[in-house]
Short mmCIF file of C-alpha atoms in Angstrom, two decimals:
data_model
loop_
_atom_site.label_atom_id
_atom_site.label_comp_id
_atom_site.label_asym_id
_atom_site.label_seq_id
_atom_site.Cartn_x
_atom_site.Cartn_y
_atom_site.Cartn_z
CA MET A 3 0.00 0.00 0.00
CA ARG A 4 1.28 3.45 -0.88
CA GLY A 5 1.66 6.30 1.59
CA PHE A 6 0.32 9.83 1.14
CA VAL A 7 3.57 11.17 -0.33
CA ASP A 8 3.69 8.40 -2.94
CA SER A 9 0.02 8.99 -3.82
CA ILE A 10 0.58 12.66 -4.67
CA ALA A 11 4.05 12.25 -6.20
CA PHE A 12 2.56 13.10 -9.62
CA LEU A 13 2.25 16.75 -8.46
CA GLY A 14 5.97 17.23 -7.96
CA GLN A 15 7.29 19.26 -5.01
CA TRP A 16 7.43 22.85 -6.26
CA GLY A 17 4.68 23.55 -8.75
CA ARG A 18 2.34 26.53 -8.80
CA PHE A 19 0.06 24.89 -6.23
CA GLN A 20 2.86 24.40 -3.69
CA GLN A 21 4.21 27.90 -4.33
CA VAL A 22 0.83 29.50 -3.61
CA VAL A 23 0.33 27.47 -0.43
CA PHE A 24 3.89 28.16 0.75
CA PHE A 25 3.89 31.94 0.34
CA LEU A 26 0.30 32.55 1.42
CA LEU A 27 0.74 30.57 4.62
CA CYS A 28 3.99 32.42 5.34
CA ALA A 29 2.17 35.72 4.77
CA SER A 30 -0.62 34.68 7.15
CA ILE A 31 1.96 34.43 9.96
CA VAL A 32 3.31 37.99 9.58
CA PRO A 33 0.69 39.50 11.98
CA ASN A 34 1.89 37.11 14.67
CA GLY A 35 5.19 39.00 14.65
CA PHE A 36 3.21 42.20 15.25
CA GLY A 37 1.21 40.82 18.13
CA ALA A 38 3.85 38.85 20.02
CA PHE A 39 5.89 41.90 21.05
CA THR A 40 3.47 44.82 20.70
CA LEU A 41 3.35 45.01 24.49
CA VAL A 42 6.99 46.15 24.45
CA PHE A 43 5.68 49.52 23.28
CA LEU A 44 2.12 49.45 24.64
CA THR A 45 3.21 48.81 28.23
CA ASP A 46 6.46 50.78 28.30
CA ILE A 47 6.70 53.15 31.25
CA PRO A 48 7.51 56.75 30.22
CA SER A 49 9.43 58.99 32.59
CA HIS A 50 6.92 60.58 34.94
CA HIS A 51 6.46 62.60 38.10
CA CYS A 52 3.60 64.08 40.09
CA LEU A 53 1.48 66.61 38.27
CA VAL A 54 1.69 70.12 39.70
CA PRO A 55 -1.45 72.11 38.86
CA GLU A 56 -1.09 75.68 37.70
CA SER A 57 -0.75 77.77 40.84
CA ASN A 58 0.94 80.90 42.13
CA LEU A 59 4.38 79.40 42.64
CA THR A 60 7.63 81.15 42.00
CA LYS A 61 9.96 79.69 39.39
CA ASP A 62 12.29 78.39 42.09
CA TRP A 63 9.52 76.53 43.91
CA ARG A 64 8.03 75.16 40.71
CA ASN A 65 11.44 73.69 39.83
CA ASN A 66 11.84 72.13 43.27
CA VAL A 67 8.37 70.91 44.19
CA ILE A 68 9.31 67.38 43.08
CA PRO A 69 11.82 65.66 45.43
CA VAL A 70 15.11 64.41 43.99
CA LYS A 71 16.17 60.82 44.75
CA VAL A 72 19.36 58.91 44.03
CA VAL A 73 18.70 55.78 41.93
CA ASN A 74 21.65 53.57 40.92
CA GLY A 75 24.05 56.40 41.70
CA LYS A 76 22.10 58.92 39.61
CA GLN A 77 19.84 61.75 40.70
CA GLU A 78 16.26 61.47 39.41
CA LEU A 79 12.98 63.20 40.11
CA SER A 80 10.69 61.20 42.35
CA SER A 81 8.03 59.35 40.35
CA CYS A 82 5.47 58.93 43.11
CA SER A 83 5.72 61.84 45.53
CA ARG A 84 5.92 65.63 45.78
CA TYR A 85 6.25 68.15 48.59
CA ARG A 86 2.90 69.06 50.13
CA LEU A 87 1.52 71.61 47.73
CA ASP A 88 -0.33 73.68 50.35
CA VAL A 89 2.88 74.11 52.32
CA VAL A 90 4.88 74.97 49.20
CA ARG A 91 2.30 77.58 48.16
CA ASN A 92 2.47 79.20 51.59
CA LEU A 93 6.29 79.31 51.53
CA SER A 94 6.28 80.66 47.98
CA ALA A 95 3.80 83.41 48.94
CA GLN A 96 6.06 84.45 51.84
CA GLY A 97 9.02 84.80 49.49
CA PHE A 98 11.12 81.95 50.89
CA ILE A 99 13.64 80.48 48.47
CA PRO A 100 14.07 76.66 48.43
CA GLY A 101 17.54 75.46 49.41
CA ARG A 102 18.51 78.81 50.91
CA ASP A 103 15.71 79.78 53.29
CA VAL A 104 14.12 76.35 53.51
CA ASN A 105 15.78 72.94 53.89
CA LEU A 106 13.81 70.76 51.43
CA THR A 107 14.53 67.56 53.37
CA ASP A 108 12.50 68.95 56.26
CA LEU A 109 9.35 69.37 54.15
CA GLU A 110 6.53 66.84 54.34
CA GLN A 111 5.79 64.87 51.18
CA GLU A 112 2.53 63.61 49.69
CA GLY A 113 1.49 61.27 46.88
CA CYS A 114 0.47 62.29 43.38
CA VAL A 115 -3.04 63.31 44.40
CA ASP A 116 -3.51 65.34 41.19
CA GLY A 117 -2.21 62.65 38.86
CA TRP A 118 1.04 62.43 36.92
CA SER A 119 2.90 64.26 34.21
CA TYR A 120 4.40 61.88 31.64
CA SER A 121 7.35 62.54 29.37
CA LYS A 122 6.53 62.59 25.67
CA ASP A 123 10.12 62.40 24.47
CA ILE A 124 9.57 58.85 23.17
CA TYR A 125 5.82 58.13 23.28
CA GLN A 126 2.78 60.31 22.90
CA SER A 127 0.94 57.80 25.07
CA THR A 128 1.04 54.19 26.27
CA ILE A 129 -1.52 52.28 28.28
CA VAL A 130 0.64 53.10 31.31
CA SER A 131 0.19 56.83 30.83
CA GLU A 132 -3.42 56.39 29.66
CA PHE A 133 -4.59 54.44 32.71
CA ASP A 134 -1.93 55.59 35.23
CA LEU A 135 -0.35 52.18 35.79
CA VAL A 136 2.37 53.60 38.03
CA CYS A 137 3.27 53.80 41.72
CA SER A 138 0.64 51.86 43.71
CA GLU A 139 -0.86 50.61 40.43
CA GLN A 140 2.46 49.59 38.90
CA TRP A 141 1.73 45.87 39.45
CA LYS A 142 -0.82 46.10 36.64
CA GLN A 143 1.89 46.79 34.07
CA PRO A 144 3.63 43.35 34.20
CA PHE A 145 0.33 41.65 34.99
CA THR A 146 -0.99 42.88 31.63
CA SER A 147 1.66 40.82 29.84
CA THR A 148 0.93 37.83 32.05
CA VAL A 149 -2.75 37.92 31.12
CA PHE A 150 -1.82 37.99 27.44
CA PHE A 151 0.42 34.94 27.77
CA ILE A 152 -2.27 33.08 29.70
CA GLY A 153 -4.57 33.69 26.74
CA VAL A 154 -1.84 32.44 24.40
CA LEU A 155 -1.39 29.35 26.57
CA LEU A 156 -5.09 28.44 26.60
CA GLY A 157 -5.44 29.21 22.89
CA SER A 158 -2.53 26.94 22.06
CA PHE A 159 -4.03 24.11 24.09
CA PHE A 160 -7.56 24.21 22.71
CA SER A 161 -6.82 25.25 19.12
CA GLY A 162 -4.77 22.13 18.51
CA GLN A 163 -7.60 19.85 19.54
CA LEU A 164 -10.16 21.92 17.63
CA SER A 165 -7.96 21.74 14.55
CA ASP A 166 -7.75 17.95 14.76
CA LYS A 167 -11.54 17.79 15.13
CA PHE A 168 -12.80 20.45 12.73
CA GLY A 169 -9.90 20.87 10.32
CA ARG A 170 -6.77 22.97 9.92
CA LYS A 171 -8.24 25.62 7.63
CA PRO A 172 -11.25 26.71 9.77
CA VAL A 173 -9.07 27.08 12.87
CA LEU A 174 -6.42 29.00 10.91
CA PHE A 175 -8.89 31.61 9.71
CA ALA A 176 -10.82 31.71 12.98
CA THR A 177 -7.68 32.54 14.93
CA MET A 178 -6.65 35.15 12.37
CA ALA A 179 -10.09 36.73 12.76
CA VAL A 180 -9.76 36.74 16.57
CA GLN A 181 -6.46 38.61 16.34
CA THR A 182 -7.75 41.15 13.84
CA VAL A 183 -11.12 41.87 15.45
CA PHE A 184 -9.98 42.13 19.05
CA THR A 185 -6.87 44.17 18.21
CA PHE A 186 -9.24 46.63 16.56
CA ILE A 187 -11.67 46.65 19.51
CA GLN A 188 -8.80 47.29 21.93
CA VAL A 189 -8.39 50.70 20.32
CA PHE A 190 -11.64 51.76 22.01
CA SER A 191 -10.74 50.56 25.50
CA THR A 192 -11.91 52.99 28.18
CA SER A 193 -10.29 51.29 31.16
CA TRP A 194 -7.39 49.02 32.01
CA ILE A 195 -9.78 46.17 32.84
CA MET A 196 -11.48 46.44 29.44
CA PHE A 197 -8.11 46.55 27.68
CA THR A 198 -6.81 43.52 29.59
CA VAL A 199 -9.91 41.39 28.94
CA LEU A 200 -9.70 42.16 25.21
CA LEU A 201 -5.96 41.45 25.28
CA PHE A 202 -6.63 38.03 26.83
CA ILE A 203 -9.06 37.16 24.02
CA ASN A 204 -6.54 38.46 21.49
CA GLY A 205 -3.96 36.12 23.01
CA LEU A 206 -6.22 33.13 22.36
CA GLY A 207 -5.60 33.55 18.64
CA GLN A 208 -1.99 34.74 18.73
CA ILE A 209 0.19 31.61 18.54
CA SER A 210 -2.79 29.40 17.64
CA ASN A 211 -2.74 30.99 14.19
CA PHE A 212 0.98 30.19 13.86
CA VAL A 213 0.49 26.55 14.90
CA ALA A 214 -2.46 26.01 12.54
CA ALA A 215 -0.52 27.49 9.60
CA LEU A 216 2.58 25.46 10.47
CA VAL A 217 0.72 22.15 10.58
CA LEU A 218 -1.36 22.90 7.48
CA GLY A 219 1.75 23.66 5.43
CA ALA A 220 3.65 20.66 6.84
CA GLU A 221 0.82 18.34 5.79
CA ILE A 222 0.31 19.74 2.28
CA LEU A 223 3.94 20.25 1.28
CA THR A 224 6.34 17.35 0.84
CA GLY A 225 10.06 16.62 0.69
CA HIS A 226 12.57 19.43 0.97
CA VAL A 227 9.83 22.03 0.50
CA ARG A 228 8.12 20.85 3.68
CA VAL A 229 11.40 21.10 5.57
CA ILE A 230 12.16 24.63 4.40
CA TYR A 231 8.60 25.73 5.18
CA SER A 232 8.47 24.18 8.65
CA SER A 233 11.88 25.45 9.72
CA MET A 234 12.54 28.71 7.88
CA GLY A 235 9.55 29.85 5.82
CA SER A 236 6.94 30.09 8.57
CA SER A 237 9.46 31.46 11.07
CA LEU A 238 10.70 34.13 8.67
CA GLY A 239 7.09 35.24 8.24
CA PHE A 240 7.02 35.79 12.01
CA ALA A 241 10.41 37.57 11.95
CA ILE A 242 9.28 39.93 9.18
CA GLY A 243 6.29 40.97 11.27
CA TYR A 244 8.58 41.35 14.30
CA MET A 245 10.97 43.62 12.36
CA LEU A 246 8.10 45.71 10.98
CA LEU A 247 6.74 46.32 14.49
CA PRO A 248 9.34 48.96 15.51
CA LEU A 249 8.82 50.69 12.16
CA PHE A 250 5.08 51.04 12.83
CA ALA A 251 5.74 52.04 16.44
CA TYR A 252 8.33 54.67 15.45
CA PHE A 253 5.86 56.58 13.28
CA LEU A 254 2.82 55.91 15.49
CA ARG A 255 3.79 56.99 19.01
CA ASP A 256 0.22 56.85 20.34
CA TRP A 257 -0.87 53.39 21.52
CA ARG A 258 -4.36 53.62 19.99
CA SER A 259 -2.98 54.59 16.57
CA LEU A 260 -0.46 51.76 16.74
CA LEU A 261 -3.11 49.14 17.52
CA LEU A 262 -5.37 50.45 14.77
CA ALA A 263 -2.56 50.21 12.22
CA LEU A 264 -1.68 46.68 13.34
CA SER A 265 -5.28 45.49 13.05
CA LEU A 266 -5.87 46.68 9.47
CA PRO A 267 -3.56 44.15 7.71
CA GLY A 268 -5.91 41.39 8.87
CA LEU A 269 -8.47 42.51 6.29
CA VAL A 270 -6.01 41.65 3.51
CA TYR A 271 -6.22 37.97 4.43
CA ILE A 272 -9.96 37.53 3.79
CA PRO A 273 -9.49 36.47 0.11
CA LEU A 274 -7.04 33.77 1.22
CA TRP A 275 -10.00 31.60 2.27
CA TRP A 276 -10.58 30.77 -1.39
CA LEU A 277 -6.89 30.19 -2.15
CA ILE A 278 -5.61 28.11 0.79
CA PRO A 279 -6.97 24.53 0.76
CA GLU A 280 -7.76 22.22 3.65
CA SER A 281 -5.15 19.59 4.53
CA PRO A 282 -5.71 16.48 2.34
CA ARG A 283 -4.02 14.40 5.05
CA TRP A 284 -6.58 15.54 7.61
CA LEU A 285 -9.47 14.92 5.19
CA LEU A 286 -8.23 11.37 4.63
CA SER A 287 -7.96 10.79 8.38
CA GLN A 288 -11.63 11.76 8.63
CA GLY A 289 -12.69 9.47 5.77
CA LYS A 290 -13.35 12.38 3.38
CA VAL A 291 -11.53 10.80 0.47
CA GLU A 292 -13.57 12.54 -2.25
CA GLU A 293 -12.79 16.00 -0.82
CA ALA A 294 -9.09 15.15 -0.57
CA GLU A 295 -9.05 13.96 -4.18
CA ALA A 296 -10.87 17.11 -5.33
CA ILE A 297 -8.10 19.25 -3.80
CA MET A 298 -5.42 17.15 -5.46
CA ARG A 299 -7.13 17.36 -8.86
CA LYS A 300 -7.31 21.14 -8.53
CA ALA A 301 -3.63 21.14 -7.59
CA ALA A 302 -2.86 19.05 -10.67
CA LYS A 303 -4.53 21.69 -12.87
CA TRP A 304 -2.52 24.45 -11.19
CA ASN A 305 0.69 22.47 -11.75
CA LYS A 306 -0.37 21.51 -15.28
CA VAL A 307 0.06 17.77 -14.72
CA GLN A 308 -2.28 14.84 -15.29
CA ALA A 309 -3.80 13.34 -12.14
CA PRO A 310 -4.38 9.56 -12.05
CA ARG A 311 -7.97 8.32 -12.27
CA VAL A 312 -7.88 7.19 -8.63
CA ILE A 313 -5.46 9.00 -6.34
CA PHE A 314 -5.91 7.59 -2.84
CA GLN A 315 -7.28 4.08 -3.43
CA ASP A 316 -4.05 2.48 -2.25
CA ASN A 317 -3.40 4.97 0.51
CA ASP A 318 -2.79 3.21 3.80
CA VAL A 319 -5.29 5.37 5.67
CA ASP A 320 -8.37 3.22 5.11
CA LYS A 321 -11.88 3.37 6.50
CA THR A 322 -11.31 0.55 8.96
CA GLU A 323 -9.02 2.87 10.94
CA ILE A 324 -11.13 6.02 10.76
CA HIS A 325 -13.38 5.36 13.74
CA THR A 326 -10.39 4.62 15.93
CA LYS A 327 -8.66 7.82 14.85
CA GLN A 328 -11.63 10.01 15.57
CA ARG A 329 -11.52 8.98 19.22
CA LEU A 330 -7.90 10.02 19.68
CA SER A 331 -7.24 12.99 21.98
CA ALA A 332 -4.50 14.59 24.04
CA ILE A 333 -4.69 11.60 26.41
CA ASP A 334 -3.23 9.42 23.66
CA LEU A 335 -0.01 11.44 23.87
CA TYR A 336 0.60 9.72 27.22
CA ARG A 337 -1.11 6.35 26.70
CA THR A 338 1.94 4.22 25.87
CA SER A 339 5.29 4.42 27.65
CA SER A 340 7.43 5.26 24.60
CA ILE A 341 5.09 7.97 23.28
CA ARG A 342 4.66 9.34 26.82
CA THR A 343 8.44 9.60 27.18
CA THR A 344 8.70 11.47 23.87
CA THR A 345 5.90 13.85 24.87
CA LEU A 346 7.43 14.65 28.27
CA ILE A 347 10.89 15.26 26.81
CA LEU A 348 9.48 17.52 24.09
CA GLY A 349 7.58 19.45 26.76
CA PHE A 350 10.71 20.00 28.82
CA ILE A 351 12.76 21.13 25.82
CA SER A 352 9.99 23.42 24.59
CA PHE A 353 9.72 25.05 28.03
CA THR A 354 13.48 25.67 28.05
CA VAL A 355 13.87 27.16 24.57
CA THR A 356 10.83 29.41 24.99
CA ALA A 357 11.89 30.65 28.43
CA GLY A 358 15.33 31.43 27.02
CA TYR A 359 13.89 33.08 23.91
CA TYR A 360 11.52 35.41 25.76
CA ALA A 361 13.85 36.15 28.67
CA LEU A 362 16.59 37.32 26.31
CA SER A 363 14.05 39.15 24.11
CA PHE A 364 12.62 41.03 27.09
CA ASN A 365 16.16 41.87 28.20
CA THR A 366 17.17 43.53 24.92
CA PRO A 367 16.17 47.14 25.85
CA GLN A 368 19.65 47.49 27.34
CA LEU A 369 21.12 47.06 23.84
CA HIS A 370 20.37 50.67 22.99
CA ALA A 371 18.81 53.70 24.65
CA ASP A 372 16.29 53.86 21.80
CA PRO A 373 13.61 51.14 22.27
CA TYR A 374 12.85 51.08 18.54
CA ILE A 375 16.45 50.22 17.67
CA SER A 376 16.55 47.67 20.51
CA CYS A 377 13.45 45.95 19.19
CA PHE A 378 14.80 45.84 15.64
CA ILE A 379 18.15 44.36 16.75
CA SER A 380 16.32 41.67 18.73
CA ALA A 381 14.17 40.87 15.69
CA ALA A 382 17.08 40.92 13.23
CA VAL A 383 18.95 38.26 15.21
CA GLU A 384 16.13 35.85 14.41
CA VAL A 385 16.71 35.92 10.65
CA PRO A 386 20.08 34.07 10.70
CA ALA A 387 18.65 31.82 13.42
CA TYR A 388 15.77 30.69 11.20
CA ILE A 389 18.08 30.23 8.21
CA SER A 390 20.32 28.09 10.40
CA SER A 391 17.36 25.99 11.51
CA TRP A 392 16.49 25.29 7.87
CA LEU A 393 20.06 24.30 7.03
CA ALA A 394 20.15 22.03 10.08
CA LEU A 395 16.89 20.34 9.14
CA ARG A 396 18.05 20.05 5.55
CA TYR A 397 21.40 18.41 6.21
CA LEU A 398 21.68 17.28 9.84
CA PRO A 399 19.86 14.72 11.99
CA ARG A 400 17.03 16.30 14.00
CA ARG A 401 18.20 15.06 17.37
CA LEU A 402 21.77 16.28 16.84
CA SER A 403 20.52 19.68 15.65
CA VAL A 404 18.39 20.21 18.75
CA ILE A 405 21.25 19.24 21.07
CA VAL A 406 23.72 21.57 19.35
CA THR A 407 21.36 24.57 19.43
CA LEU A 408 20.65 24.04 23.13
CA LEU A 409 24.38 24.06 23.80
CA LEU A 410 24.76 27.19 21.66
CA GLY A 411 22.17 28.84 23.88
CA ALA A 412 23.76 27.67 27.13
CA VAL A 413 27.49 28.27 26.63
CA PRO A 414 27.31 32.07 25.93
CA LEU A 415 25.18 32.56 29.06
CA TYR A 416 27.84 30.88 31.20
CA LEU A 417 30.62 32.89 29.51
CA ILE A 418 28.91 36.23 30.24
CA GLN A 419 29.87 35.82 33.89
CA LEU A 420 33.58 35.86 32.94
CA VAL A 421 33.43 39.11 30.94
CA PRO A 422 34.79 42.22 32.73
CA GLU A 423 32.34 45.10 33.24
CA SER A 424 34.46 47.28 30.96
CA LEU A 425 33.62 44.98 28.01
CA SER A 426 29.86 45.51 28.08
CA ASN A 427 29.58 45.18 24.30
CA LEU A 428 31.07 41.68 24.51
CA SER A 429 28.46 40.73 27.12
CA LEU A 430 25.68 41.97 24.87
CA ALA A 431 27.15 40.06 21.90
CA LEU A 432 27.20 36.87 23.96
CA GLU A 433 23.62 37.46 25.06
CA MET A 434 22.47 37.89 21.48
CA PHE A 435 24.40 34.76 20.50
CA GLY A 436 22.53 32.94 23.25
CA LYS A 437 19.24 34.23 21.85
CA TYR A 438 20.35 33.03 18.42
CA GLY A 439 20.77 29.52 19.87
CA PHE A 440 17.39 29.48 21.62
CA THR A 441 15.61 30.94 18.57
CA THR A 442 17.15 28.31 16.30
CA GLY A 443 16.14 25.60 18.76
CA ALA A 444 12.56 26.86 18.97
CA ALA A 445 12.22 26.78 15.17
CA LEU A 446 13.70 23.28 15.03
CA MET A 447 11.31 22.01 17.70
CA PHE A 448 8.22 23.12 15.79
CA ALA A 449 9.30 21.13 12.73
CA TYR A 450 10.57 18.18 14.80
CA THR A 451 7.29 17.90 16.75
CA ALA A 452 5.23 17.96 13.55
CA GLU A 453 7.35 15.11 12.17
CA LEU A 454 7.16 12.92 15.27
CA TYR A 455 3.38 12.66 15.62
CA PRO A 456 0.77 11.13 13.26
CA THR A 457 -1.77 13.13 11.27
CA VAL A 458 -4.65 12.46 13.66
CA LEU A 459 -2.66 13.82 16.61
CA ARG A 460 -0.27 16.22 14.93
CA ASN A 461 -2.12 19.44 15.63
CA THR A 462 -3.06 18.31 19.14
CA ALA A 463 0.58 17.45 19.85
CA THR A 464 1.81 20.73 18.39
CA GLY A 465 -0.82 22.58 20.42
CA ILE A 466 0.28 20.81 23.62
CA TYR A 467 3.91 21.56 22.76
CA THR A 468 3.06 25.23 22.28
CA THR A 469 1.00 25.30 25.49
CA VAL A 470 3.90 24.01 27.56
CA SER A 471 6.26 26.42 25.83
CA ARG A 472 3.95 29.30 26.84
CA LEU A 473 4.67 28.43 30.46
CA GLY A 474 8.25 29.32 29.62
CA SER A 475 7.17 32.72 28.31
CA CYS A 476 5.15 33.35 31.49
CA VAL A 477 8.17 32.50 33.67
CA ALA A 478 10.67 34.55 31.63
CA PRO A 479 9.91 38.02 33.12
CA PHE A 480 10.20 36.61 36.64
CA LEU A 481 13.56 35.03 35.80
CA LEU A 482 14.89 38.47 34.92
CA LYS A 483 13.75 39.78 38.32
CA LEU A 484 16.19 37.36 39.97
CA ARG A 485 19.03 39.70 39.01
CA GLY A 486 18.11 41.61 42.16
CA TYR A 487 19.44 38.68 44.21
CA LEU A 488 22.39 37.69 42.02
CA LEU A 489 23.32 39.54 38.84
CA TYR A 490 23.98 36.44 36.74
CA LEU A 491 21.39 34.12 38.31
CA PRO A 492 18.98 34.29 35.31
CA TYR A 493 21.79 33.31 32.96
CA ILE A 494 22.86 30.43 35.23
CA ILE A 495 19.30 29.07 35.43
CA LEU A 496 18.69 29.33 31.68
CA GLY A 497 22.07 27.79 30.87
CA THR A 498 21.48 24.90 33.26
CA LEU A 499 18.01 24.23 31.84
CA ALA A 500 19.51 24.19 28.34
CA ILE A 501 22.20 21.65 29.36
CA MET A 502 19.59 19.40 31.00
CA SER A 503 17.38 19.65 27.90
CA ALA A 504 20.31 18.71 25.65
CA VAL A 505 20.82 15.54 27.69
CA ALA A 506 17.09 14.73 27.54
CA ALA A 507 17.10 15.17 23.75
CA LEU A 508 19.36 12.12 23.48
CA PHE A 509 16.29 9.96 24.17
CA LEU A 510 14.19 11.30 21.27
CA PRO A 511 13.64 9.24 18.08
CA GLU A 512 15.14 10.41 14.79
CA THR A 513 12.88 11.55 11.91
CA LEU A 514 15.36 12.62 9.22
CA GLY A 515 14.48 11.09 5.86
CA ARG A 516 11.36 9.35 7.17
CA PRO A 517 7.79 10.02 5.94
CA LEU A 518 5.26 11.65 8.25
CA PRO A 519 3.39 8.98 10.23
CA GLU A 520 -0.33 8.74 9.43
CA THR A 521 -1.46 6.67 12.42
CA ILE A 522 -0.44 6.31 16.05
CA GLN A 523 0.54 2.71 15.27
CA GLU A 524 3.09 3.97 12.72
CA MET A 525 4.57 6.30 15.31
CA GLN A 526 4.84 3.40 17.76
CA LYS A 527 6.50 1.15 15.14
CA ARG A 528 9.00 3.88 14.27
CA GLU A 529 10.10 4.23 17.88
CA ASP A 530 10.26 0.46 18.34
CA LYS A 531 12.42 0.08 15.21
CA VAL A 532 14.80 2.81 16.37
CA SER A 533 15.09 1.19 19.80
CA MET A 534 15.75 -2.27 18.34
CA HIS A 535 18.35 -0.86 15.94
CA LEU A 536 20.21 0.86 18.76
CA TRP A 537 19.88 -2.20 20.99
CA LYS A 538 21.64 -4.34 18.39
CA ARG A 539 24.42 -1.79 18.01
CA ASN A 540 25.00 -1.32 21.75
CA PRO A 541 22.87 -3.53 24.02
CA SER A 542 24.61 -2.24 27.15
CA ALA A 543 23.67 1.41 26.53
CA ARG A 544 20.20 1.57 27.98
CA VAL A 545 18.54 3.79 30.54
CA THR A 546 15.24 3.13 32.29
CA LEU A 547 13.05 6.23 32.27
CA GLY A 548 9.67 5.81 33.95
CA GLN A 549 8.25 2.54 32.70
CA SER A 550 10.12 2.58 29.41
CA THR A 551 13.62 1.51 28.48
CA VAL A 552 15.28 4.14 26.31
CA ILE A 553 18.34 3.35 24.24
CA ILE A 554 21.11 5.91 24.03
#
């Protein structure tokens, strides 16, 4: 019996049909680059101090009504207090001069009872200045990002299962619509609570769109084209959006204008519904053979080739297996010992690479005083990382590639501790090299996960993988806070996690040069064959992990 790839071999790998699917799916991911890091600008905290209403104050008192504090060896105006205004007015009216007639340290202070004055040197407004998320309300600023990532986490979890049940294409366009519509509605937020609720819903579609597009392309495309799409094409679509973000933000300094501009590109994707097909692999897994053949016949016309009279008659996804496949769920990722081991290891690695990716991305503002340049540098690093992931998937074994990228992420973070303070540029270069390693690893893991699991569980598995990885993004900001206890502690933790993940990756099966599995039985056979092959080569190299024996 022939497999799916053999059944559609008559199409070739890079005809007009594959080109359209490839580039349109990559284009559909560009808005994800917008949305993933928009909060860098939306939640940035402008310089601020207590508002001083217009009053009869002398110039000297107006210049000194805000206390001066020493922060990190530098003098700065207090952000959350001022000298009692009624006292200052009285002293000003009596002609006292601050610093000469009055010792300012003896004056009583009060909070910003009249609000705050925000600097507009960089931003016209952010949600921080709009809703006064400072001083006693400052906890709302990081919590806003946390709420977004919780939405991303839940969206990743449920979208994968919905995609396996209802199809890749409906979920792809539904999640794109969620991003577009709720980004637009956020523009009209009248309170922080309203903004945060809408941001949570927006997060539900954020990475879910990326996962749906990744799996759809991986199941339609074949051979080297599938590899380049899964590793570099889809990721470069994300990177392009990421690099465009600081360009939009530079010209649109008001947060409402920025969100409005980022929501409009979603309208461009409406016509894609009639151009992007459903996954024929998924249709076959649901017993919809006629619909799958109709897509392939249309593809044959686009590629100007002759389709056989019967395309999928010999395909090894037959109707006797369909009812079993429809009952598969996330539980099946843990049902057998070997598959459970693979799932747990993938989860650990995904948590590590995502925590490293976001921690180093959030830490990039120190690269440059200008946040727009900082954001662009952070985004630009991803381009060579995604190209490297494609080259690795093209020429190197998957398992080896993942291990090497994890080590590339870990080693620079350990070396940073040895760099003298005078060589700050070298420290930043090492940090960006570490991000390069984690970014390459994250791209590899998306493609690797899609290759490990069968069609009926592929989107569920990718969704679970993404869900676990979102836990890493939620933890990342808190890891950076640990610098208050020990300057290099975040780097030590991330480096150690990466080393542990590299060791765990040794127990994963290899997928290089092997067709995508269609059923869970095929996945099981693949792992059993790999284990038996390694057992024969080195029967003494075995490790018991849980209830399964894993061969090194």
